[in-house]
Amino acid sequence: MSGPNEPGKPPIDIDDDGPATGVAIKSRTRTKKPAMYKVLMLNDDYTPMEFVVHVLERYFQMRHEEATRIMLHVHQKGVGICGVFTYEVAETKVNQVMDFARQHQHPLQCTIEKDDGGDED
């Protein structure tokens, strides 16, 4: 077995000041998608159905038919998804709905739940 400094061969000279050769690797940082959160509306026995429809239209930009469908789902199942948003948007919507309901003396409740990607109602 022969080493780098064999007799009769010049020693290997490593030149750190010379031009480097090799493969350039371009690295990109991949932006992670933000976690998404469901805004859930909870059923109660006191908030009028028309008020719930109005809230869904006003704060979640739903057409009347879609708002009515979600309101009926909340009424029958006890809870329904109003939409899926980033945390900050979901939190803002929950606060807006709760403030609006309080101003109109309704006990309507909304909450946030982390979206696991499943499609449940």
CSV table of C-alpha atoms in Angstrom, one decimal:
chain,number,residue,atom,x,y,z
A,1,MET,CA,0.0,0.0,0.0
A,2,SER,CA,1.4,3.3,-0.9
A,3,GLY,CA,0.9,6.7,0.8
A,4,PRO,CA,0.6,10.2,-0.7
A,5,ASN,CA,4.3,10.9,-0.3
A,6,GLU,CA,5.7,7.9,-2.2
A,7,PRO,CA,9.4,8.1,-3.1
A,8,GLY,CA,9.8,9.5,-6.6
A,9,LYS,CA,6.6,11.4,-6.6
A,10,PRO,CA,6.2,15.0,-5.6
A,11,PRO,CA,4.4,15.6,-2.3
A,12,ILE,CA,0.7,16.5,-2.5
A,13,ASP,CA,0.3,20.3,-2.1
A,14,ILE,CA,-3.0,21.6,-0.9
A,15,ASP,CA,-3.5,25.2,-1.9
A,16,ASP,CA,-6.2,26.9,0.1
A,17,ASP,CA,-5.7,30.2,-1.7
A,18,GLY,CA,-6.3,28.9,-5.2
A,19,PRO,CA,-9.6,28.7,-7.0
A,20,ALA,CA,-11.9,26.0,-5.7
A,21,THR,CA,-13.5,23.5,-8.0
A,22,GLY,CA,-16.5,21.4,-7.3
A,23,VAL,CA,-20.2,21.4,-7.4
A,24,ALA,CA,-22.1,24.4,-6.1
A,25,ILE,CA,-25.3,23.5,-4.2
A,26,LYS,CA,-28.0,26.1,-4.1
A,27,SER,CA,-30.1,25.6,-0.9
A,28,ARG,CA,-33.5,27.1,-0.4
A,29,THR,CA,-35.3,27.4,2.8
A,30,ARG,CA,-38.7,26.0,2.3
A,31,THR,CA,-41.4,28.1,3.9
A,32,LYS,CA,-43.7,26.1,6.1
A,33,LYS,CA,-47.4,26.6,5.6
A,34,PRO,CA,-49.1,28.1,8.7
A,35,ALA,CA,-51.2,25.9,10.9
A,36,MET,CA,-54.9,26.2,10.1
A,37,TYR,CA,-57.7,26.5,12.7
A,38,LYS,CA,-61.4,25.7,12.4
A,39,VAL,CA,-63.9,28.3,13.7
A,40,LEU,CA,-66.7,26.3,15.4
A,41,MET,CA,-70.1,27.6,16.2
A,42,LEU,CA,-71.9,26.0,19.2
A,43,ASN,CA,-75.6,25.5,19.5
A,44,ASP,CA,-77.7,27.0,22.3
A,45,ASP,CA,-81.4,27.1,23.0
A,46,TYR,CA,-81.7,30.9,23.0
A,47,THR,CA,-80.0,32.5,20.0
A,48,PRO,CA,-82.5,32.9,17.1
A,49,MET,CA,-81.8,31.0,14.0
A,50,GLU,CA,-82.1,34.2,11.9
A,51,PHE,CA,-79.4,35.8,14.0
A,52,VAL,CA,-77.0,32.9,13.4
A,53,VAL,CA,-77.6,33.1,9.6
A,54,HIS,CA,-76.9,36.8,9.8
A,55,VAL,CA,-73.6,36.2,11.7
A,56,LEU,CA,-72.5,33.6,9.1
A,57,GLU,CA,-73.3,36.0,6.2
A,58,ARG,CA,-71.7,39.0,7.9
A,59,TYR,CA,-68.5,37.5,9.4
A,60,PHE,CA,-67.9,34.5,7.2
A,61,GLN,CA,-69.1,36.0,3.8
A,62,MET,CA,-71.5,33.1,3.2
A,63,ARG,CA,-74.4,33.2,0.8
A,64,HIS,CA,-77.8,33.0,2.5
A,65,GLU,CA,-78.3,29.3,1.4
A,66,GLU,CA,-75.0,28.2,2.8
A,67,ALA,CA,-75.4,30.1,6.0
A,68,THR,CA,-78.9,28.5,6.4
A,69,ARG,CA,-77.4,25.1,5.8
A,70,ILE,CA,-74.7,25.6,8.4
A,71,MET,CA,-77.1,27.1,10.9
A,72,LEU,CA,-79.3,24.0,10.6
A,73,HIS,CA,-76.3,21.7,11.0
A,74,VAL,CA,-75.3,23.5,14.2
A,75,HIS,CA,-78.9,23.3,15.4
A,76,GLN,CA,-79.2,19.6,14.8
A,77,LYS,CA,-75.7,18.4,15.6
A,78,GLY,CA,-74.7,20.9,18.3
A,79,VAL,CA,-71.7,22.3,16.5
A,80,GLY,CA,-70.7,23.3,13.0
A,81,ILE,CA,-67.6,24.6,11.1
A,82,CYS,CA,-67.9,28.2,10.0
A,83,GLY,CA,-64.5,28.2,8.2
A,84,VAL,CA,-60.9,27.3,8.4
A,85,PHE,CA,-58.3,30.1,8.8
A,86,THR,CA,-54.9,30.9,10.1
A,87,TYR,CA,-54.8,31.3,13.9
A,88,GLU,CA,-54.9,35.1,13.9
A,89,VAL,CA,-57.8,35.3,11.4
A,90,ALA,CA,-59.7,32.6,13.3
A,91,GLU,CA,-59.2,34.3,16.6
A,92,THR,CA,-60.3,37.7,15.2
A,93,LYS,CA,-63.5,36.1,13.7
A,94,VAL,CA,-64.3,34.4,17.0
A,95,ASN,CA,-63.9,37.7,18.9
A,96,GLN,CA,-66.0,39.6,16.3
A,97,VAL,CA,-68.8,37.0,16.5
A,98,MET,CA,-68.8,36.9,20.3
A,99,ASP,CA,-68.8,40.7,20.6
A,100,PHE,CA,-71.6,41.0,18.1
A,101,ALA,CA,-73.7,38.4,19.9
A,102,ARG,CA,-73.1,40.1,23.3
A,103,GLN,CA,-74.2,43.5,21.8
A,104,HIS,CA,-77.4,41.9,20.8
A,105,GLN,CA,-77.8,40.0,24.1
A,106,HIS,CA,-77.5,36.5,22.6
A,107,PRO,CA,-75.4,33.7,24.2
A,108,LEU,CA,-74.0,32.5,20.9
A,109,GLN,CA,-70.6,30.8,21.3
A,110,CYS,CA,-67.8,30.3,18.9
A,111,THR,CA,-64.5,28.6,19.5
A,112,ILE,CA,-61.2,27.7,17.7
A,113,GLU,CA,-59.9,24.2,17.1
A,114,LYS,CA,-56.7,23.2,15.3
A,115,ASP,CA,-57.5,21.7,11.9
A,116,ASP,CA,-56.1,18.2,11.5
A,117,GLY,CA,-56.9,18.2,7.8
A,118,GLY,CA,-59.9,15.9,8.2
A,119,ASP,CA,-63.2,16.9,6.7
A,120,GLU,CA,-65.7,16.6,9.6
A,121,ASP,CA,-68.8,18.6,10.4
